[in-house]
Coordinates of C-alpha atoms in Angstrom, one line a residue:
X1 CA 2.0 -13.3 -8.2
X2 CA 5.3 -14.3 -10.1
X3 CA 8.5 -12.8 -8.9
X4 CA 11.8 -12.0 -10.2
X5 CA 14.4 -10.7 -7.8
X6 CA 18.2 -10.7 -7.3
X7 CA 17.9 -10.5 -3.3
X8 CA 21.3 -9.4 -2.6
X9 CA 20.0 -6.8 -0.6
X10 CA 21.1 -3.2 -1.7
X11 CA 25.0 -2.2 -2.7
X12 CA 25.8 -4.4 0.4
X13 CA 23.5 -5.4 3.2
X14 CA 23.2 -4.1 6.3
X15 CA 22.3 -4.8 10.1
X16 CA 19.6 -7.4 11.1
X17 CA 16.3 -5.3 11.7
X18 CA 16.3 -6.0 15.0
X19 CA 13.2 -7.1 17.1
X20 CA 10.1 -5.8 16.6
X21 CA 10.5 -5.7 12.6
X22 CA 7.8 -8.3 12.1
X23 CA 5.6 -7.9 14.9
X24 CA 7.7 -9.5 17.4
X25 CA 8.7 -8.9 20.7
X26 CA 12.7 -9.2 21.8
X27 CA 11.8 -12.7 22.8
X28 CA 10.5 -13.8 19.6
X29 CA 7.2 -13.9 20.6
X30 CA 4.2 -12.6 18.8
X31 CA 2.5 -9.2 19.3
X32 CA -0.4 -9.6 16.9
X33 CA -2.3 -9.3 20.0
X34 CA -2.8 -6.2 21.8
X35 CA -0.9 -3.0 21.5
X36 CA 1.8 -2.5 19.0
X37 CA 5.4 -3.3 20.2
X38 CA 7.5 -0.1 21.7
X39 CA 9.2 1.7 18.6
X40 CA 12.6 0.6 19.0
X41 CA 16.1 2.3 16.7
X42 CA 16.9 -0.3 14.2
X43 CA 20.5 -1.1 15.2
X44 CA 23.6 0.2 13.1
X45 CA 25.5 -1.8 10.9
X46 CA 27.8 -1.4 8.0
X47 CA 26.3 -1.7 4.1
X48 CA 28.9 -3.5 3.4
X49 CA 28.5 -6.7 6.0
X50 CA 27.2 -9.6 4.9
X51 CA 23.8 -9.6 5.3
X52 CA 20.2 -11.7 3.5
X53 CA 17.6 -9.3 4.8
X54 CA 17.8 -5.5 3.8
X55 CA 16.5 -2.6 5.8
X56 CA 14.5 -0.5 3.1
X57 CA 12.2 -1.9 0.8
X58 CA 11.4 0.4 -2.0
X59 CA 8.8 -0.4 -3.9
X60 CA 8.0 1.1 -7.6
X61 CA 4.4 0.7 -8.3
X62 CA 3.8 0.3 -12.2
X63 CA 1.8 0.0 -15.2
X64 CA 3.0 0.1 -18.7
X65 CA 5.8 2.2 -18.1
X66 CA 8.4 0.3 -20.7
X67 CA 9.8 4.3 -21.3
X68 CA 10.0 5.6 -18.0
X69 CA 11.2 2.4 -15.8
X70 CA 14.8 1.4 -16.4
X71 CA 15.8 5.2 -16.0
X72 CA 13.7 5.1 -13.0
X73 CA 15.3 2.4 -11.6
X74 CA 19.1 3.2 -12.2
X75 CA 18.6 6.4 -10.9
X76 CA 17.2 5.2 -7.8
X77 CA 19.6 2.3 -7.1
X78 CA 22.9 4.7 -8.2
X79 CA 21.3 7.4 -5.1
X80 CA 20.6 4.7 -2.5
X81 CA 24.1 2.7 -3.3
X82 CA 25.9 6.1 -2.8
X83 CA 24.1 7.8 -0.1
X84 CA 22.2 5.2 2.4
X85 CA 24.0 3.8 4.7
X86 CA 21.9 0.7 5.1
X87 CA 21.0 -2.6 2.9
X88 CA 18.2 -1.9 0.4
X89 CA 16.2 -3.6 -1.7
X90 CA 14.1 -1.6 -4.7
X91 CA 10.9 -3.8 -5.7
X92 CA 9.2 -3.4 -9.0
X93 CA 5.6 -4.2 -8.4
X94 CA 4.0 -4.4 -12.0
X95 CA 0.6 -4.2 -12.1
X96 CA -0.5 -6.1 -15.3
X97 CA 1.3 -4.1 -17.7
X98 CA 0.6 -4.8 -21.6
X99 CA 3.6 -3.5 -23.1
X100 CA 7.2 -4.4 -22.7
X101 CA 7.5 -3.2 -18.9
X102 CA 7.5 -7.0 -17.9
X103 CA 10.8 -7.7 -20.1
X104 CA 12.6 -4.5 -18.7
X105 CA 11.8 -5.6 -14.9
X106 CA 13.2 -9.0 -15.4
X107 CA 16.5 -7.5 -16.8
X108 CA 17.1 -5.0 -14.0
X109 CA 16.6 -7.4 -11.5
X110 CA 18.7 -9.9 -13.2
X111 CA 21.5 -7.0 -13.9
X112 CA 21.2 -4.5 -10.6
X113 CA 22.1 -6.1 -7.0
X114 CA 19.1 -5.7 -4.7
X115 CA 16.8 -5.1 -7.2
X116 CA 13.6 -7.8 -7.4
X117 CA 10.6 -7.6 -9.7
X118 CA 6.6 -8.7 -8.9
X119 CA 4.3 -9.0 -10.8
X120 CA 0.3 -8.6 -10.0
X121 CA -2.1 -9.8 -12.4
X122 CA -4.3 -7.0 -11.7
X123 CA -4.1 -3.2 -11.8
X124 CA -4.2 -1.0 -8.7
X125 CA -1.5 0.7 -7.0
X126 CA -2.9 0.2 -3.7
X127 CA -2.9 -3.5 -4.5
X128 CA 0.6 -3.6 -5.5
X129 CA 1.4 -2.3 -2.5
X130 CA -0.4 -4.4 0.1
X131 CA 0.9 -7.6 -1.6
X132 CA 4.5 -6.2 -1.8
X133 CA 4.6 -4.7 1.8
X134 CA 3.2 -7.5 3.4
X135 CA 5.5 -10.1 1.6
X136 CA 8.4 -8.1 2.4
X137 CA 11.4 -9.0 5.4
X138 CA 12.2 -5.4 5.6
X139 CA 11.6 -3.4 8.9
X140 CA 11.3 -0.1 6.7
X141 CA 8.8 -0.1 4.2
X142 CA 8.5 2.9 0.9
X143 CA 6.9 3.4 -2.2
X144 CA 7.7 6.1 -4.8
X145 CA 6.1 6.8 -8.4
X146 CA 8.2 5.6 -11.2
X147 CA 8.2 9.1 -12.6
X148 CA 10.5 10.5 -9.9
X149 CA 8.9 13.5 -9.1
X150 CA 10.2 14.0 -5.9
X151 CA 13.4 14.8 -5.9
X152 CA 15.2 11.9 -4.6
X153 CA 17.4 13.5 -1.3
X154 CA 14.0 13.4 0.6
X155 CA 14.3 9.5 0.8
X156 CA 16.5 9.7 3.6
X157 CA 15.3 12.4 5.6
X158 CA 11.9 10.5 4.8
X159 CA 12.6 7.1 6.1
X160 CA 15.4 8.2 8.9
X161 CA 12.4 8.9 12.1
X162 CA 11.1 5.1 11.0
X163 CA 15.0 3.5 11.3
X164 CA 15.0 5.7 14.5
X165 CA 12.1 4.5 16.2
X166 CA 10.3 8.2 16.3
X167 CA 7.8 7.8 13.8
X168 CA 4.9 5.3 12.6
X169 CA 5.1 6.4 9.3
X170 CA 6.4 9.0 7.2
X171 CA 4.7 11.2 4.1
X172 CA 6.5 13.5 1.4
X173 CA 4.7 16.5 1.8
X174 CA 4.2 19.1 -1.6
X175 CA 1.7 21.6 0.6
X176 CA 3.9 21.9 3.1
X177 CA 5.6 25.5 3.6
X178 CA 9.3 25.0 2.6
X179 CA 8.5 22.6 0.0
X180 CA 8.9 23.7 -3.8
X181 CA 6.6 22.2 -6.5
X182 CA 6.3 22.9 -10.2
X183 CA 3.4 22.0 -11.7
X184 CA 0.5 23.2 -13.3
X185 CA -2.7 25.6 -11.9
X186 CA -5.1 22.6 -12.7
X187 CA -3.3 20.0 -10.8
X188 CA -2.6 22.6 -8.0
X189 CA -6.2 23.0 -7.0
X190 CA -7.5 19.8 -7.0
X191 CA -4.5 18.6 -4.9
X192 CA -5.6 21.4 -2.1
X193 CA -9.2 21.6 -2.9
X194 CA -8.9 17.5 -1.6
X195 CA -6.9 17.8 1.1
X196 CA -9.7 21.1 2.0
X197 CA -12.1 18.2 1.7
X198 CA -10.4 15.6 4.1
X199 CA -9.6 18.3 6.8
X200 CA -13.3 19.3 6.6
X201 CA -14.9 15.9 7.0
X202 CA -12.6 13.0 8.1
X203 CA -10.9 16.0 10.6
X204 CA -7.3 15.2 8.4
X205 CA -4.1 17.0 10.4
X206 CA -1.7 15.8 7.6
X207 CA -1.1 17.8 4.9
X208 CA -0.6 15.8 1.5
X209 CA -2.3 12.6 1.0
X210 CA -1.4 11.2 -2.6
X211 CA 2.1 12.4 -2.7
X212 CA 3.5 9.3 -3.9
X213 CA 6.4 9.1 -1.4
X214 CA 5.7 7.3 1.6
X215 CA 7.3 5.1 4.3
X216 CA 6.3 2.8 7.0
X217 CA 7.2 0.5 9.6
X218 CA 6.8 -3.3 9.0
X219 CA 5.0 -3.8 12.4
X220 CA 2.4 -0.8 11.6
X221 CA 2.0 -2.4 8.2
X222 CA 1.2 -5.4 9.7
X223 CA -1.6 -4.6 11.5
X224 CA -2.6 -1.7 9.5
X225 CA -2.9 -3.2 5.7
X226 CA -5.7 -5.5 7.0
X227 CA -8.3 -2.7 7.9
X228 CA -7.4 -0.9 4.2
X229 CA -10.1 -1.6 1.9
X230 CA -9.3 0.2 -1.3
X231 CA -6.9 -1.4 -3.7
X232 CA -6.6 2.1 -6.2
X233 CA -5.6 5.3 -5.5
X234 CA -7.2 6.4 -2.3
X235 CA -5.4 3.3 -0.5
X236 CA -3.1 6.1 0.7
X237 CA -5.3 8.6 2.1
X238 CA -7.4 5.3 3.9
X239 CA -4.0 4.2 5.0
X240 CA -3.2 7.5 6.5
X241 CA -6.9 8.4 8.2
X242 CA -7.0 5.0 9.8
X243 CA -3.8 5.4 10.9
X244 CA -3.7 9.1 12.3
X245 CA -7.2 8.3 13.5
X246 CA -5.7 5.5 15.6
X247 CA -2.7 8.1 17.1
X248 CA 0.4 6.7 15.4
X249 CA 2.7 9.3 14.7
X250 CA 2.7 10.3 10.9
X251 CA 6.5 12.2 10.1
X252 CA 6.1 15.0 7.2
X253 CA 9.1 15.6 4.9
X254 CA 9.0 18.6 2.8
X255 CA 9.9 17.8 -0.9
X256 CA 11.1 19.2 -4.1
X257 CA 8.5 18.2 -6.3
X258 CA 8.3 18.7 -10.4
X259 CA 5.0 17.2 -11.7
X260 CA 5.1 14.5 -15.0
X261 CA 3.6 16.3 -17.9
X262 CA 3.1 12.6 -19.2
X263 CA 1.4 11.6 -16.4
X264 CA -1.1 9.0 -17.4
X265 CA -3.7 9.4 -14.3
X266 CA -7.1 10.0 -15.2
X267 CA -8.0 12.8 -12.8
X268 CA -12.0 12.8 -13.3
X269 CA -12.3 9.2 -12.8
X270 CA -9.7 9.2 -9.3
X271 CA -11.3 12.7 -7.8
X272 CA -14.6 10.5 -8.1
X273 CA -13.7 7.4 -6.4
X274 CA -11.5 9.3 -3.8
X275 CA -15.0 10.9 -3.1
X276 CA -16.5 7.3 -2.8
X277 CA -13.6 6.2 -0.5
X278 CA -14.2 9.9 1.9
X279 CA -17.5 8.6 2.5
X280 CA -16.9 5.1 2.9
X281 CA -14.3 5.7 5.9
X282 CA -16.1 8.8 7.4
X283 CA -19.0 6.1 7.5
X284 CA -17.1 3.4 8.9
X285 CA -15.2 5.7 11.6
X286 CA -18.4 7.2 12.4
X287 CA -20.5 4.1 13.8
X288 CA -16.7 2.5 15.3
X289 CA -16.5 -0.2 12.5
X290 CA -12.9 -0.3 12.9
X291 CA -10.6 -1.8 15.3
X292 CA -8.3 0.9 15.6
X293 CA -7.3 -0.1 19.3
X294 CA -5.0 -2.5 17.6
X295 CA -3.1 -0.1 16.4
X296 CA -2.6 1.4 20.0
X297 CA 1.2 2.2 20.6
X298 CA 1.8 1.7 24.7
X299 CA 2.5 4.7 26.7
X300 CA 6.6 4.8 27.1
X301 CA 8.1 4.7 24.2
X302 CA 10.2 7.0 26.0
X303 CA 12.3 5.2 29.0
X304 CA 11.3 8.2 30.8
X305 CA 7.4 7.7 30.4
X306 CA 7.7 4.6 32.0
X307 CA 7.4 5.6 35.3
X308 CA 4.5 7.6 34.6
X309 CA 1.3 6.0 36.0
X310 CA -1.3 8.0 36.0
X311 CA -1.4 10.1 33.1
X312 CA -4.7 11.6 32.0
X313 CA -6.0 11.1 28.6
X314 CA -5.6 14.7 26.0
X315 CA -8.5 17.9 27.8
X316 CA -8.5 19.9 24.7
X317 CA -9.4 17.0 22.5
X318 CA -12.4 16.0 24.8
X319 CA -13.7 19.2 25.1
X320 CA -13.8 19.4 21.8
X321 CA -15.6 16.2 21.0
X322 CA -18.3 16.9 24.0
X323 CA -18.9 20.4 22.2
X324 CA -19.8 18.9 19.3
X325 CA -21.7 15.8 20.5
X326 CA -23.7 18.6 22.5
X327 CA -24.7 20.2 19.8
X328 CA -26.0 18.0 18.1
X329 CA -27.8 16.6 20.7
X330 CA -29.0 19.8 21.4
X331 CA -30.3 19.9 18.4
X332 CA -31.7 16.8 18.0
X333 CA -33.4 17.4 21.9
X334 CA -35.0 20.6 20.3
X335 CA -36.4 18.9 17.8
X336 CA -38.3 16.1 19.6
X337 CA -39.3 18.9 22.2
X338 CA -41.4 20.5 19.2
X339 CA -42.5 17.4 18.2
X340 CA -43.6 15.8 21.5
X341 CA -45.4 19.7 22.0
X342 CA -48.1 18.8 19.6
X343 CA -49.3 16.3 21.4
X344 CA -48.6 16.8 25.2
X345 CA -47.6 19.5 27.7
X346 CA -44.1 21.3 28.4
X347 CA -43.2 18.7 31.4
X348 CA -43.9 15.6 29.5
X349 CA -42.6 16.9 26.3
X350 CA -39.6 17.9 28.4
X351 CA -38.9 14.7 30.0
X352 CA -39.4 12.5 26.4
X353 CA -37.4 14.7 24.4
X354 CA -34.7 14.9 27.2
X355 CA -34.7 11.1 27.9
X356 CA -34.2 9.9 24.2
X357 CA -31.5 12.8 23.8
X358 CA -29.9 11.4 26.7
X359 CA -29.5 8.3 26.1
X360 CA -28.1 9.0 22.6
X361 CA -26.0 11.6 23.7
X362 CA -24.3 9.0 26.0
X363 CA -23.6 6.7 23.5
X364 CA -21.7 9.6 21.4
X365 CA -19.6 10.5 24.4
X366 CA -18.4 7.2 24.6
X367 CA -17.5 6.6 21.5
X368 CA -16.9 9.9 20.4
X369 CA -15.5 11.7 23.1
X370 CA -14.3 9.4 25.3
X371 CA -13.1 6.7 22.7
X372 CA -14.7 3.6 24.7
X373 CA -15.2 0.8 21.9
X374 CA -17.0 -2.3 22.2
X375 CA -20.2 -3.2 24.5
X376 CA -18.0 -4.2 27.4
X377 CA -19.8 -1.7 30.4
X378 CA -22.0 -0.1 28.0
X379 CA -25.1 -0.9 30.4
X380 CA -23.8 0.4 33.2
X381 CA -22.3 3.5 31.2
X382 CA -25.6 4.3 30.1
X383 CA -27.6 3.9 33.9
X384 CA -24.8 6.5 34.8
X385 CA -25.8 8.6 32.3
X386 CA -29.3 8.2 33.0
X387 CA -28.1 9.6 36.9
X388 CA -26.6 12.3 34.7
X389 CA -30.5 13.0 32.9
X390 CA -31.7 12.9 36.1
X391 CA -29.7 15.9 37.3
X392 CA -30.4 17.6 33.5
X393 CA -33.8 16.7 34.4
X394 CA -34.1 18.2 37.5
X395 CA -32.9 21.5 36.3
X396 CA -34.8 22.1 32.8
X397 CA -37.9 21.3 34.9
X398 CA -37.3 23.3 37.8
X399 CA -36.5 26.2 35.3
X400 CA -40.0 25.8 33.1
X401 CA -42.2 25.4 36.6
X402 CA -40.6 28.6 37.5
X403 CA -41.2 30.3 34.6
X404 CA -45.0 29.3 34.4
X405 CA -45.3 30.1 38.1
X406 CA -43.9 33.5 37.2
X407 CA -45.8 34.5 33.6
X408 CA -48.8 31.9 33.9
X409 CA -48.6 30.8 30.4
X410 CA -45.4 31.5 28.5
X411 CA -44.9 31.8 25.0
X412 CA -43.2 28.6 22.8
X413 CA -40.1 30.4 21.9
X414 CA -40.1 32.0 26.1
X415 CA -40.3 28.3 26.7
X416 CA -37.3 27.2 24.3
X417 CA -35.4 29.8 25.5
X418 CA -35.6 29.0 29.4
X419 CA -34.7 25.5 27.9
X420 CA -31.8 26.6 26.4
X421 CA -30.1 28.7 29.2
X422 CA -31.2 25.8 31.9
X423 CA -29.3 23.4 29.0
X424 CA -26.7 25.2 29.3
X425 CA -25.7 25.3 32.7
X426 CA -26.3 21.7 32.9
X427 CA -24.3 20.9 30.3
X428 CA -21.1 22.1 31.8
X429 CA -22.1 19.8 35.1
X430 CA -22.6 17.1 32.5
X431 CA -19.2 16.8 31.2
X432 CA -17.6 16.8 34.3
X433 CA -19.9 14.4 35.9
X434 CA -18.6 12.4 32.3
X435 CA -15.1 12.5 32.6
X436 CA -14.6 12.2 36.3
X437 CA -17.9 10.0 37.1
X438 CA -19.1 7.5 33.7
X439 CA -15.8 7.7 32.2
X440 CA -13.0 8.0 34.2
X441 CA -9.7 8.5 32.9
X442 CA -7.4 5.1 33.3
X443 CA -3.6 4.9 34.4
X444 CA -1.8 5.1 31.1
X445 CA -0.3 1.9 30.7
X446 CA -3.6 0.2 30.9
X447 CA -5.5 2.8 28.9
X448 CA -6.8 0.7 25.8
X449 CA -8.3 4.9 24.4
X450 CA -5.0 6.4 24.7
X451 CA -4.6 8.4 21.8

């Protein structure tokens, strides 16, 4: 990596980023370790102090864009010298470009104060940006697409809840209700029939991924840039997933948008390895391949929190999780029940297809439902849930001796059905026993599952 840069930080600099910019604490100290530090408001200062590090990096991902770049540029450094009140820098990140683009880098950066110029000997925009954030002193961290299709007074309402200390990070949102976009019926679809596709199956609550207008805070980068894999085009919605996944709080900006006729993405070849990428993370969130705890923010962010000790973890989202571990296990209980039938009677068939669903549907609610990681307890989470079988046990059993005592010998789908009603009354005993029993909710500020 080669870099150009004229690091005179923006129109005039602006105030020191204050601790917690890097990853460190007030004291200087690391916080690599553990939870994230507390979002703190970047302090105010004047643009025009002196100043060597700026708040907002900008960078401009590019590739062969010799035409579009230098207009690019001067618009972008003419808006942020007249309307942010901060130091900035704008970094050209130029991903092996062919043509001239190079050459027109080098002179901006030489000719614009604040401007600075990378350059990546290999293509990808998601590796342009991992390199660039992570070299960067800035507490505020963007990117935009050299075409400017977002119309530029989103910037600050865009990067303001980072500076603030509100938000994690911060996406331009075209799908979003008071946002205006032009483009064409082709483009329109595929941009909603993906983000259909990551709602469906990676449960997405944001509502743009690749709008390419995004901001983040150096300490969330930090820790977050590491568990990115892809180095292309779905390095945002990764970036995103992992990081609403982990709870961070992801600020949506509603944007004028006005698609590049000249665009030169190849849509085919992207839609196919965003597809690749879905899979990849709904496979790696799946079996908890991910250390997403790291990305914990502690509980009392507000002062007012603080004195909170014995907040319960989110009802609603547990429910929802234990719902849908239970039907699967349901399922999957079923289906050994008919299998073990074949070869043995109701009780034992029963008892096997209950005791392997058990322990399996343990091992979901921990992860799944309670979001325990790691082996640490494990064995005694699962003897509890055993306790829990037992109880399961005890009522599907009672429930098909009564109804052989009662019709003598009972049809398969009688049988399934008295399984299925005693399932049900058990399972409501089961979660509680869960939550207030196996996993018991922690005091907040301890809570390594807070989400």
């Amino acid at each position: 990596m080669t870099t150009t840069d004229s690091l005179r930080s923006g129109p005039g600099p602006g105030p020191d980023p204050g601790p917690g910019a890097h990853g460190r604490s007030a004291d200087g100290r690391s916080t690599s370790g553990g939870h994230l530090p507390v979002r703190e408001h970047l302090p105010a200062g004047s643009a025009a102090a002196p100043s060597a590090v700026p708040v907002l990096d900008v960078v401009v991902p590019v590739y062969n864009e010799e035409k579009d770049l230098r207009p690019c540029v001067l618009r972008l450094h003419d808006h942020l010298s007249r309307t942010f009140p901060y130091a900035f820098r704008i970094t050209v990140a130029d991903n092996a470009s062919t043509d001239a683009t190079p050459a027109v880098a080098a002179r901006l950066a030489a000719e614009l104060r604040g401007v600075r110029y990378v350059r990546l000997e290999e293509k990808g925009r998601g590796r342009a940006l991992r390199t660039v954030w992570s070299d960067s002193d800035a507490p505020v961290l963007a990117y935009m697409d050299v075409d400017l299709s977002t119309d530029l007074n989103a910037l600050l309402p865009l990067v303001a809840p980072l500076i603030s200390g509100h938000s994690d990070l911060a996406i331009g949102s075209r799908l979003a209700r008071s946002a205006r976009v032009v483009r064409g019926s082709k483009r329109e679809f595929i941009s909603r029939a993906y983000n259909l596709i990551l709602r469906s199956s990676l449960a997405a609550g944001f509502s743009d991924a690749q709008c390419g207008f995004k901001a983040i805070r150096s300490e969330v980068a930090e820790r977050l840039l590491p568990m990115v894999e892809d180095s292309g085009w779905f390095f945002d919605t990764e970036l995103l997933v992992l990081a609403e996944r982990a709870g961070l709080r992801i600020h949506e900006v509603p944007v004028d948008w006005i698609d590049d006729p000249d665009s030169t993405v190849h849509i085919v070849r992207t839609a196919t390895e965003d597809l690749k990428g879905v899979w990849r993370v709904g496979r790696a969130l799946a079996v908890g391949a991910l250390p997403l705890d790291r990305l914990a923010r502690p509980f009392g962010d507000d002062p007012r929190d603080r004195a909170l000790t014995g907040v319960e973890r989110g009802l609603a989202r547990q429910l929802v999780g234990f719902c849908v571990v239970g039907v699967l296990s349901t399922l999957f209980y079923l289906a050994l029940y008919s299998l073990f039938r074949l070869g043995v009677g109701p009780q034992l068939a029963n008892g096997g297809a209950l005791l392997v669903s058990a322990v399996a549907n343990t091992a979901a609610n921990r992860r799944l439902t309670f979001g325990v990681r790691g082996w640490r307890g494990a064995v005694r989470h699962q003897a509890q849930g055993l306790v829990v079988f037992a109880i399961g046990l005890a009522l599907t059993s009672g429930s098909l001796a009564a109804l052989g005592a009662a019709t003598g010998s009972p049809s398969h789908s009688t049988e399934l059905a008295v399984l299925i009603t005693a399932n049900l009354a058990a399972t409501v005993l089961r979660f509680l026993l869960l939550r207030a029993w196996v996993f018991p909710a922690r005091a907040c500020p301890d809570s390594e599952d807070l989400r």
